[in-house]
Coordinates of C-alpha atoms and ligand atoms in Angstrom, one line a residue:
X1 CA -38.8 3.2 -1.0
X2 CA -38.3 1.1 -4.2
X3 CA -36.3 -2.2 -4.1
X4 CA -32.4 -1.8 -5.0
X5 CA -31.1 -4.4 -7.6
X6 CA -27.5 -3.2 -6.5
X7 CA -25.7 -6.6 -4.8
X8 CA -25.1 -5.9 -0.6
X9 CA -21.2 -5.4 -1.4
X10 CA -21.8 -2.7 -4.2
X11 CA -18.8 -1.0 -4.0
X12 CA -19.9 3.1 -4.4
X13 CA -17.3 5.1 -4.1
X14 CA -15.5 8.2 -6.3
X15 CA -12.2 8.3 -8.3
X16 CA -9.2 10.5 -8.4
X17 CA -5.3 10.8 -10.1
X18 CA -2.5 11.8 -8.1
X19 CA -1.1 14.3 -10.8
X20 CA -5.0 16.2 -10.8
X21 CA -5.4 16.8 -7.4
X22 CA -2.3 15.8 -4.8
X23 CA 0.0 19.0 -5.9
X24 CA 3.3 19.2 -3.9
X25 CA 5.2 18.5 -6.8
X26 CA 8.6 18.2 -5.4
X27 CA 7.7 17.6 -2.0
X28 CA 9.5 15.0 0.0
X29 CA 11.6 14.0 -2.9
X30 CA 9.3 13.4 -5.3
X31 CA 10.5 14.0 -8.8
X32 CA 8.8 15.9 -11.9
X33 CA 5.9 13.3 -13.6
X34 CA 4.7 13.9 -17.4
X35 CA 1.8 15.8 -16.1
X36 CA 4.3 18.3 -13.8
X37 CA 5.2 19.3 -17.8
X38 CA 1.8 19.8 -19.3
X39 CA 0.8 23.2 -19.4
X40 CA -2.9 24.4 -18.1
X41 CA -6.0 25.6 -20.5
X42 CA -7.4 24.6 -23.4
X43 CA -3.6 24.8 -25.6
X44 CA -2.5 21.6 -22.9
X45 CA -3.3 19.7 -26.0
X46 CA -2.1 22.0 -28.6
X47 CA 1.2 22.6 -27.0
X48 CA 1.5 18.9 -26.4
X49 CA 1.1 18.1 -30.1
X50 CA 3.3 20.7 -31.4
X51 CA 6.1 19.1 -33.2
X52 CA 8.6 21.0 -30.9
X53 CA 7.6 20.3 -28.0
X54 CA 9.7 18.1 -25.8
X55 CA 9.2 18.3 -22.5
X56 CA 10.5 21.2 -20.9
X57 CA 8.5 23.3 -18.7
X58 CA 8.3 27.1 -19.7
X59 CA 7.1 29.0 -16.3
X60 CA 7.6 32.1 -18.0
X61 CA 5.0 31.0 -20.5
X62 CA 2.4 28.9 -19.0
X63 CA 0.9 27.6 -16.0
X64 CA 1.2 24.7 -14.4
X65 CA -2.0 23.7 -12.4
X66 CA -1.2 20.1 -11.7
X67 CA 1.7 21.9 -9.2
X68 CA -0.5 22.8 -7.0
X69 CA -3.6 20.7 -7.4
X70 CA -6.0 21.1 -4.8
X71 CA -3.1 20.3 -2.4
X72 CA -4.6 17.0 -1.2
X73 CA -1.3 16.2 -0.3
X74 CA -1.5 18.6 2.8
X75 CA -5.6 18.2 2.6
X76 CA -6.2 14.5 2.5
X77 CA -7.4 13.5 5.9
X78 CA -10.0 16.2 5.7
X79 CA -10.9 15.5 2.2
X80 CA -11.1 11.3 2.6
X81 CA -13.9 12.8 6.1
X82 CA -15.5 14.2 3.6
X83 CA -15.8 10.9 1.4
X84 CA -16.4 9.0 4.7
X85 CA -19.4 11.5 5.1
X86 CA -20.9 10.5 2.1
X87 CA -20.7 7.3 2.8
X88 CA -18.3 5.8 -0.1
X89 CA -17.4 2.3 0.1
X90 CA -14.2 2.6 -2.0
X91 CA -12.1 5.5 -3.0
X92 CA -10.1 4.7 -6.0
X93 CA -7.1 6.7 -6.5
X94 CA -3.5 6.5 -8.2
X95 CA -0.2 6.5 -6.7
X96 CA 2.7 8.8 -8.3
X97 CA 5.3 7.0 -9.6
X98 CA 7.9 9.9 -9.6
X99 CA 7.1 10.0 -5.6
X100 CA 8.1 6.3 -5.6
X101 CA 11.1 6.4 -7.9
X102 CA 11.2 10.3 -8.6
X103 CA 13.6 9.5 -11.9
X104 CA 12.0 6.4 -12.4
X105 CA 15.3 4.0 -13.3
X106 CA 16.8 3.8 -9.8
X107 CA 17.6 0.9 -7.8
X108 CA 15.3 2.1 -4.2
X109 CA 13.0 3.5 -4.2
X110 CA 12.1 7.2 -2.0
X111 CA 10.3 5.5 1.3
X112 CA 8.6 9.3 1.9
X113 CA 6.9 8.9 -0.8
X114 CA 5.7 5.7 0.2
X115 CA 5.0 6.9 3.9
X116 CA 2.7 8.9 2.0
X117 CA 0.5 6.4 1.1
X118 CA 0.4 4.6 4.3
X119 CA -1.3 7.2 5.5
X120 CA -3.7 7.6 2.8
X121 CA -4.6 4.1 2.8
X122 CA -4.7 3.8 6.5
X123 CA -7.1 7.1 6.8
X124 CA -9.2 5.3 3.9
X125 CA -9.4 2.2 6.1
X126 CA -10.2 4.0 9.2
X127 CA -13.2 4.5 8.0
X128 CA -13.8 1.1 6.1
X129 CA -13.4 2.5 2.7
X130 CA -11.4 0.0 0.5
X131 CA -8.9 1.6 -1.7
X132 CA -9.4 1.1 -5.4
X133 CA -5.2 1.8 -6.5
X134 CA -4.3 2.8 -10.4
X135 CA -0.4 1.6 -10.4
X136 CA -0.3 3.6 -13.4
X137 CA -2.5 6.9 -14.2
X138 CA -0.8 9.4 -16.2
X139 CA 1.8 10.1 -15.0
X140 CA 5.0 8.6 -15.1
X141 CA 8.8 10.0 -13.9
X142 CA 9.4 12.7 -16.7
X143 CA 12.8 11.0 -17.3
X144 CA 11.5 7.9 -18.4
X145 CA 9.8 10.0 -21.1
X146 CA 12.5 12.5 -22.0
X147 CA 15.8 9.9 -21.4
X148 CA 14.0 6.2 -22.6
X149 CA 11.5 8.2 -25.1
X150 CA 8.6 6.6 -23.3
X151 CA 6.8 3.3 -23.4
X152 CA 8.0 2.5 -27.0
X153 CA 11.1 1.7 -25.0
X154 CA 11.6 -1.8 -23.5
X155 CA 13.3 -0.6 -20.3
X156 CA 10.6 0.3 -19.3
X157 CA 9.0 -3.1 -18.7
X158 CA 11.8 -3.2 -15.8
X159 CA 11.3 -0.1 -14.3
X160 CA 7.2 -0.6 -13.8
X161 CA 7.9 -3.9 -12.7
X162 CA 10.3 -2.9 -9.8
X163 CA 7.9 0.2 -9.1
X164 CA 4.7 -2.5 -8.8
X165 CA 6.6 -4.6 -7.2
X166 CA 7.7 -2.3 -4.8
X167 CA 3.8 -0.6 -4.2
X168 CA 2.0 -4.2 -4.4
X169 CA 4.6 -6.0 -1.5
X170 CA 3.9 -2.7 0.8
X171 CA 0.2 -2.4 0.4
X172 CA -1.1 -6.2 -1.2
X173 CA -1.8 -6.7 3.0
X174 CA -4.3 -3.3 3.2
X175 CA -5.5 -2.9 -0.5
X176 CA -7.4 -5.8 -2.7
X177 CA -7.9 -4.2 -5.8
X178 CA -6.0 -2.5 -8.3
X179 CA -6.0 -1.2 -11.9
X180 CA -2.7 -1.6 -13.9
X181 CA -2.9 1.1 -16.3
X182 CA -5.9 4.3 -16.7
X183 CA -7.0 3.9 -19.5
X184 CA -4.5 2.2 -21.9
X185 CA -6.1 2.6 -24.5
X186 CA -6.0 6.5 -25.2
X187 CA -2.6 6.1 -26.9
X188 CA -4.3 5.7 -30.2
X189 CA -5.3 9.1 -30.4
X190 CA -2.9 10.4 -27.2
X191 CA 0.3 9.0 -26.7
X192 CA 1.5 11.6 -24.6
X193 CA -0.3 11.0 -21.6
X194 CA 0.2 7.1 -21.1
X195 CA 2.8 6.1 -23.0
X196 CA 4.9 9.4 -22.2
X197 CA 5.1 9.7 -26.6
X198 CA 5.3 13.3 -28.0
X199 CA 5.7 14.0 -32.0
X200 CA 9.3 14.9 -30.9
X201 CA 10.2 11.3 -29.5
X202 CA 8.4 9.0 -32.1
X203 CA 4.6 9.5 -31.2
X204 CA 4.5 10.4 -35.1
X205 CA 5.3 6.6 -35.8
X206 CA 2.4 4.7 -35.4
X207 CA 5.0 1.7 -34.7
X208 CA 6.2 2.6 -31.7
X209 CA 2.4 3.8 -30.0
X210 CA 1.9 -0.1 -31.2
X211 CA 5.2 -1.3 -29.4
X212 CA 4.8 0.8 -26.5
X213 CA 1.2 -0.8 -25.8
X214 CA 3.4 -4.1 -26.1
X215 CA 5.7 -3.0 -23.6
X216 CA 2.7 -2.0 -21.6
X217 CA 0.6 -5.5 -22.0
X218 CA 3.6 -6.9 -20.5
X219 CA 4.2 -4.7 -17.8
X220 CA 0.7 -5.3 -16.9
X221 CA 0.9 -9.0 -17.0
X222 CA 3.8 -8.5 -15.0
X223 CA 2.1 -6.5 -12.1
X224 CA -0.7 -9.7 -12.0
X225 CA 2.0 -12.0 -11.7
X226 CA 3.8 -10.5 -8.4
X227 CA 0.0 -9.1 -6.8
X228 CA -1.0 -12.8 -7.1
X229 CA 1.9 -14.5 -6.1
X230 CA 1.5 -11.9 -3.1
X231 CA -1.8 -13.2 -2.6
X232 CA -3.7 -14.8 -4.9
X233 CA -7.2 -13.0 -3.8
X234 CA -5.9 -9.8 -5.0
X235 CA -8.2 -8.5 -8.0
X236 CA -5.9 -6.8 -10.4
X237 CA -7.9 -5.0 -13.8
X238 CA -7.1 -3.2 -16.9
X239 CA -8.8 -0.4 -17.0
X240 CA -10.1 1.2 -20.5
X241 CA -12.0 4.1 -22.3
X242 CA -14.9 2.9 -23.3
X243 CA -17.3 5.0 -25.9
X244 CA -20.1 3.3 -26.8
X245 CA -20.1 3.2 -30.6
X246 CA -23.1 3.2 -33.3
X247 CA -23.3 3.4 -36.8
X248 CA -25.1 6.6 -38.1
X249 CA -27.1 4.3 -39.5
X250 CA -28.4 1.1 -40.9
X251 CA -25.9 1.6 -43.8
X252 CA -23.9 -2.0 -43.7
X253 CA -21.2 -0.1 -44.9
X254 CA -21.4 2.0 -41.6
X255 CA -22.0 -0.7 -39.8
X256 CA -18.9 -2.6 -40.4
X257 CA -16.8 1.1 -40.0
X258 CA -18.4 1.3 -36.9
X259 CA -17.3 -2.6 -36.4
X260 CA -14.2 -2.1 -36.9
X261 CA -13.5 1.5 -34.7
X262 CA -14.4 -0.6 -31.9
X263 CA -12.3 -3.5 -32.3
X264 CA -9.1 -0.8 -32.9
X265 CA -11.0 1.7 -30.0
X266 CA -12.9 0.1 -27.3
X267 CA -11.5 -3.6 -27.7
X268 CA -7.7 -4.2 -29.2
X269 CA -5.9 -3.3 -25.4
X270 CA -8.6 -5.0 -23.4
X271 CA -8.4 -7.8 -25.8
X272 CA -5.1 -8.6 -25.0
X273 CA -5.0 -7.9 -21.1
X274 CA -8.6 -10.0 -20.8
X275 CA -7.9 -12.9 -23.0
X276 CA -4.1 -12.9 -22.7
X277 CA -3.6 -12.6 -26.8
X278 CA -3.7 -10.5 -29.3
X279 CA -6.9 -10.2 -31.2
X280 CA -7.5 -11.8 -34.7
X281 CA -7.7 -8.0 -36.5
X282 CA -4.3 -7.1 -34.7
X283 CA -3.1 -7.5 -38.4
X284 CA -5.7 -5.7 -40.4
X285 CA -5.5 -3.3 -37.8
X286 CA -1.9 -2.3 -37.6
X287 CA -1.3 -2.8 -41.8
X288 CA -4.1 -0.2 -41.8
X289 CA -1.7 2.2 -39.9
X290 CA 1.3 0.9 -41.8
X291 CA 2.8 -1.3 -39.4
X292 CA 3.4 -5.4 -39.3
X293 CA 3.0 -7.3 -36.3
X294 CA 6.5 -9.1 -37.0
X295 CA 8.0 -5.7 -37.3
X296 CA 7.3 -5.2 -33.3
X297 CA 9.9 -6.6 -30.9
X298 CA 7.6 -9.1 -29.5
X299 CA 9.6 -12.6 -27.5
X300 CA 7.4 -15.9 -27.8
X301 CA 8.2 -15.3 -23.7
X302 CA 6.1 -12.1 -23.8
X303 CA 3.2 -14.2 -25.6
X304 CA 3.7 -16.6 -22.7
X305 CA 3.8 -13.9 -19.9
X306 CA 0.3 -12.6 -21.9
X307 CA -1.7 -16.0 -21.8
X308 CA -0.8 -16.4 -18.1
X309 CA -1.5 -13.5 -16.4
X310 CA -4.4 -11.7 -17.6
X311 CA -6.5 -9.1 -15.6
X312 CA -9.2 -10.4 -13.0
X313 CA -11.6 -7.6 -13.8
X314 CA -12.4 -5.1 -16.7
X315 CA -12.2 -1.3 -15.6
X316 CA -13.4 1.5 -17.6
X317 CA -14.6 5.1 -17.9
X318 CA -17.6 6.3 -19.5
X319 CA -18.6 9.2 -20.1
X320 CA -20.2 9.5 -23.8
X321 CA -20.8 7.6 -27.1
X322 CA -19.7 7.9 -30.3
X323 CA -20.8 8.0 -33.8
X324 CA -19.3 6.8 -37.0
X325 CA -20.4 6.9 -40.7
X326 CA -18.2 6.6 -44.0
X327 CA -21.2 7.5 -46.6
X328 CA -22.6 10.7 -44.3
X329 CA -21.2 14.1 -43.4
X330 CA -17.9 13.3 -41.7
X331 CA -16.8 17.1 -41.1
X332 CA -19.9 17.2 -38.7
X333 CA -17.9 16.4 -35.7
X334 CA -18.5 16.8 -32.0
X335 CA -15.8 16.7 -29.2
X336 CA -15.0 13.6 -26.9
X337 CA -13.1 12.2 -23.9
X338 CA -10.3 12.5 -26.2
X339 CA -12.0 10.0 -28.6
X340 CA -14.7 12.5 -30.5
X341 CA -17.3 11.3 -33.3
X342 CA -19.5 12.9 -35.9
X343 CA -22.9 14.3 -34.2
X344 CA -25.4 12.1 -32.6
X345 CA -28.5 14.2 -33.3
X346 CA -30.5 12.0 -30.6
X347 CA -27.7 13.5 -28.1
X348 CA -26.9 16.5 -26.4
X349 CA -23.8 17.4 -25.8
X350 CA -22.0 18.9 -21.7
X351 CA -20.8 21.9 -22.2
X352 CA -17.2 20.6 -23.0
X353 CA -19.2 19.0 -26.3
X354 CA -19.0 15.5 -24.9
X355 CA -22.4 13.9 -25.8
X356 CA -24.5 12.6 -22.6
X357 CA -25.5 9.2 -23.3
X358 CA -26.8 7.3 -20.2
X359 CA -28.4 4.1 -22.3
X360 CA -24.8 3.8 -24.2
X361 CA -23.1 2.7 -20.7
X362 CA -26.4 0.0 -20.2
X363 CA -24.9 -1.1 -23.6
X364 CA -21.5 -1.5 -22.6
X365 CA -21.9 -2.8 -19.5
X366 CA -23.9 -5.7 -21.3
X367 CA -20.9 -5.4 -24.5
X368 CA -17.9 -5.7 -22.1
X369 CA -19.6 -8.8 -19.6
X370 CA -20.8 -10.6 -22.4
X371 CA -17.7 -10.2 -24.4
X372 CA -14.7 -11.5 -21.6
X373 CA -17.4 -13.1 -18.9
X374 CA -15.0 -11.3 -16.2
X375 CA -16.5 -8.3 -13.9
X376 CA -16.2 -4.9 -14.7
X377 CA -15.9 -2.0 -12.4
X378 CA -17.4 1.7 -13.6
X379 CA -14.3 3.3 -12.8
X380 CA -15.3 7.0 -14.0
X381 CA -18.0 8.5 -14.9
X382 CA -19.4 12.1 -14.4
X383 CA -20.0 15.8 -15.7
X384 CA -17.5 18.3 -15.8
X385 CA -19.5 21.5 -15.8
X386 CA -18.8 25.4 -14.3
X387 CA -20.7 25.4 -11.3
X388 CA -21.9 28.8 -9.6
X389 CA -22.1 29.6 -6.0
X390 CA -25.2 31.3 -4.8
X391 CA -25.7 34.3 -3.0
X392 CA -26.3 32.1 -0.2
X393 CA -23.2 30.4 -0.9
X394 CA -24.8 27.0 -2.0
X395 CA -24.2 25.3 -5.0
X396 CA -27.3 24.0 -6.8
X397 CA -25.9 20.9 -9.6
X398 CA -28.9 19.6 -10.5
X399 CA -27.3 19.2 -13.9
X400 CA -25.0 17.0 -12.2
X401 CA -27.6 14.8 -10.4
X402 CA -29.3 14.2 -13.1
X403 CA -26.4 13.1 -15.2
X404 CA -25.4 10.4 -12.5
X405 CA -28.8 9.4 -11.7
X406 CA -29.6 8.9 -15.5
X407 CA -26.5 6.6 -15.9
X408 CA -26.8 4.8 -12.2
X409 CA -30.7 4.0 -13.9
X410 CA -28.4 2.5 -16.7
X411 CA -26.3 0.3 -14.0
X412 CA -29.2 -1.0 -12.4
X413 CA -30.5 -2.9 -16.1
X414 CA -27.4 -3.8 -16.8
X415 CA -27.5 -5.7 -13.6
X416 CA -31.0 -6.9 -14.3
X417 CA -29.4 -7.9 -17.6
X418 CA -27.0 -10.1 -15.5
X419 CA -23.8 -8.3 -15.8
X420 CA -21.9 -8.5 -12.9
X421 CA -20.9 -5.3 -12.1
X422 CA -18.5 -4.3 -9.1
X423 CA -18.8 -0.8 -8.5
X424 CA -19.0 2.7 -9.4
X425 CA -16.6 5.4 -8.9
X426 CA -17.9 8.7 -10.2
X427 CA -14.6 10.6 -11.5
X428 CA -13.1 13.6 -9.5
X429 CA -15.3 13.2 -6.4
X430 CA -13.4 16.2 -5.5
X431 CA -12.9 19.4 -8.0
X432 CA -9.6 18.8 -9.3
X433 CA -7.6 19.2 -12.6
X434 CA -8.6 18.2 -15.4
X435 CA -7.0 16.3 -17.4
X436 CA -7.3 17.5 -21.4
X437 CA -7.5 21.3 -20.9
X438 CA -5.5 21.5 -17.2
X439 CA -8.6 23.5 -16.2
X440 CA -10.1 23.9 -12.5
X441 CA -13.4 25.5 -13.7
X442 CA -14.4 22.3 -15.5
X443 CA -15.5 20.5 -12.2
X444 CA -17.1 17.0 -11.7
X445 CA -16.8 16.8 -7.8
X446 CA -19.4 16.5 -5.4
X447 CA -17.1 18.6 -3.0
X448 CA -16.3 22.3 -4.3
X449 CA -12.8 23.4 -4.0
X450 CA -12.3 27.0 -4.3
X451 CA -9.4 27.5 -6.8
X452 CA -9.8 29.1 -10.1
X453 CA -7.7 28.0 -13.2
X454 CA -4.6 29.4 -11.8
X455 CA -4.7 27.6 -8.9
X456 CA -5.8 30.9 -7.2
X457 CA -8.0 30.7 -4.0
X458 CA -8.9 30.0 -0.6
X459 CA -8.9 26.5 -1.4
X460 CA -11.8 26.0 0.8
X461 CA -13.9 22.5 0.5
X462 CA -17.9 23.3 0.2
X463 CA -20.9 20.6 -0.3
X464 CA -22.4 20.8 -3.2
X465 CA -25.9 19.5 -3.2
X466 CA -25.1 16.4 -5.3
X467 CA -22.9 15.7 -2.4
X468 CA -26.4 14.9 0.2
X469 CA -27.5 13.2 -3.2
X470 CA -24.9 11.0 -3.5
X471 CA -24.8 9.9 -0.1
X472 CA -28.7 9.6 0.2
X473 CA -28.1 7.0 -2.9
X474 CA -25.0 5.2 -1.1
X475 CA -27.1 4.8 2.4
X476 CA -30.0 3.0 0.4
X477 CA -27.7 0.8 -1.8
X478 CA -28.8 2.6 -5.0
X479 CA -32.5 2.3 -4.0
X480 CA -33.3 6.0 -3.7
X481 CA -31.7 8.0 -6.6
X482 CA -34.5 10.8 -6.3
Ligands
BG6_1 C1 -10.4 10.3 -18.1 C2 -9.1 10.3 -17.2 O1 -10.0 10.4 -19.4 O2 -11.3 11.4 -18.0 C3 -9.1 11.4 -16.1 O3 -8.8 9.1 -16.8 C4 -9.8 12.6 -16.6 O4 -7.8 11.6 -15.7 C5 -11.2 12.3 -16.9 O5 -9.7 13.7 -15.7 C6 -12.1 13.5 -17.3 O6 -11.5 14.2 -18.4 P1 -11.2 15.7 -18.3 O7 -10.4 16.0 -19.5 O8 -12.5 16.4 -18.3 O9 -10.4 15.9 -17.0

């Protein structure tokens, strides 16, 4: 067996969102969530950017798979065996704010909710897996979206600070690390799923996607203040998309587009939750969206709150690159983890579209170190693809091995590169939701969960054989990825 380059206390584990996968939707007092409202299939997104929509859920019309999910919340101690199994040394996974403060603005918050988690962090630990907890991942109280109208509103600093607050003095003793926010940065092109922002309460405004990431910056900063005065050890990150971005070609002219999509794409949030203030585009990049920094309600106290508390680690999901030209064919697009491109023709694509590029996260990894000098953390990764059960009832995702093995190849130059990289946590470890198109059939998990798109099944958990993979690769510290 070949020498591993992976440091002892690699942290291999898998990654998961409350909204995709827990279900029980109003149990124990939990209240309805953003995602509890978006519809399932590939219109989630259409419906979402219709000008009329606001909100309200239409049973009669569409289904709702986040409802149900894969009802972890009834399944988790059998599903966190199965992670155990595998051998995972973390298991990152968000808490629901709406089963914390189920309207979000109230003064206590629901302690079943919280009971919850005790015992998803105490089955975690029971089998020495550390829990990897997004404060933040999608899915916040729908009344914060429908009565505040979202992040753009400064309320909300309050309300996420009591909710971290509340999450970070129960669990700082059990859990060490934490993310503030998934992926902060999809607001440019997708308010509605972080920053609670739909055409029909101001996502139309580029101004207030730009003051909501404010509101958000702060929030954050706000979470690393109480998780360190908890205890100062904690290690709290952002957590980013990250698309590795390249110029069609040499064209300067392309380069300096493709310069400047991933200053406003990969780098403006990180920027500001790394380094603690803004970055010096902020202004060409917000005048090139019509809006002036001095316009945004922005207190020299938030600038202050900023510079002190920035993130101990940089978190991020990658699962393809992008492409960009000015001078080429632009209309020659190709689809993306909500971020798309024009075609790569070195790439092919999953069969969602999203183009597979395993030396692109070798190039961030090195991008991201070299850029803040803080650790980052491969928080998702993966490939969501239809996966068929045999006649002898086995499921055969070579596609999927290869994938991960391609990009853990990736991980292990980066590291040889000297980027200190924490850990990986392959997204949806477990079949579950997904989060563009609501859809179960587009699955990333190691562990098969027998639900079709309408939530209709046994429900029954079967290995797939990426799962013996996966743990084979965990049990020789990333040594054996054959
Ligand atoms: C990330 C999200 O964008 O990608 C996850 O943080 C999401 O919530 C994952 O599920 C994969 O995307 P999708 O749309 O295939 O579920």
């Amino acid at each position: 067996m070949s020498q591993t380059v992976f440091p002892e206390n690699f942290l291999w584990g898998g990654a998961t969102a409350a909204n995709q996968l827990e279900g029980a939707y109003l149990a124990d007092g939990k209240g309805l969530s953003v995602a509890d409202a978006m519809p399932g299939g590939k219109i989630r997104f259409e419906v979402l950017g219709s000008p009329e929509f606001d909100w309200t859920i239409d049973e009669e019309k569409y289904v709702y798979p986040n409802h149900k999910g894969i009802s972890y919340y009834e399944h988790f101690k059998e599903d966190i065996a199965l992670f155990a199994e595998m051998g995972f040394k973390c298991y990152r996974f968000s808490i629901a704010w709406s089963r914390i403060f189920p309207q979000g603005d109230e003064l206590e918050p629901n302690e079943a909710g919280l009971k919850f988690y005790d015992q998803v962090i105490d089955e975690c630990l029971k089998y020495g897996i550390e829990p990897v907890i997004t404060i933040s991942h999608y899915e916040m109280p729908l009344n914060l979206a429908k009565k505040y109208g979202g992040w753009k509103n400064r309320e909300l600093i309050a309300f996420y600070e009591r909710y971290a607050k509340v999450v970070l003095t129960r669990f700082h003793r059990k859990v060490k690390y934490w993310m503030t926010f998934n992926e902060i940065n999809s607001a440019l092109h997708f308010p509605a799923l972080s920053q609670g922002m739909v055409l029909s309460n101001g996502a139309g405004d580029f101004k207030n996607i730009a003051q909501a990431w404010h509101n958000q910056f702060v929030a954050s900063s706000l979470a690393v203040k109480i998780g360190h005065e908890l205890d100062p050890d904690l290690k709290i990150g952002c957590m980013i998309i990250y698309a590795t971005t390249y110029s069609l070609d040499a064209n300067p002219v392309n380069q300096a587009a493709t310069m400047e999509q991933n200053q406003i794409f990969n780098y403006y949030c990180a920027d500001v939750q790394v380094r603690g203030e803004y970055p010096g585009y902020t202004n060409r990049f917000l005048n090139s969206r019509g809006v002036k920094f001095e316009d945004l309600d922005i207190t020299k106290e938030d600038l202050d709150l900023l510079k002190a508390y920035p993130v101990d680690y940089v978190g991020f999901s990658y699962y393809m690159s992008s492409a960009v030209t000015v001078t080429g064919d632009e209309s020659d697009t190709v689809a993306g983890n909500l971020l798309g491109g024009v075609r790569n023709p070195f790439l092919k694509a999953s069969e969602w579209g999203w183009q597979i590029d395993p030396v692109g996260l070798r190039i961030a990894l090195n991008e991201l170190y070299n850029r803040y000098q803080k650790p980052v953390f491969v928080v998702e990764n993966g490939l969501g693809a239809v996966d068929e059960i045999t006649a002898e009832g086995q499921i055969i995702d070579d596609y999927r091995i290869d994938y991960l093995r391609a990009h853990i190849e990736q991980m292990a130059k980066a590291i040889e590169d000297g980027v200190d990289l924490m850990g990986y946590t392959p997204w949806g470890c477990i079949d579950l939701v997904s989060a563009s198109t609501g859809e179960m059939s587009k699955r990333y998990g190691f562990i098969y969960v027998d639900l079709d798109d309408k939530i209709e099944g046994s429900g029954k958990r079967m290995k797939k054989k990426s799962f013996d993979w996966y743990k084979q690769v965990i049990a020789t510290n990333g040594a054996d990825l054959a």
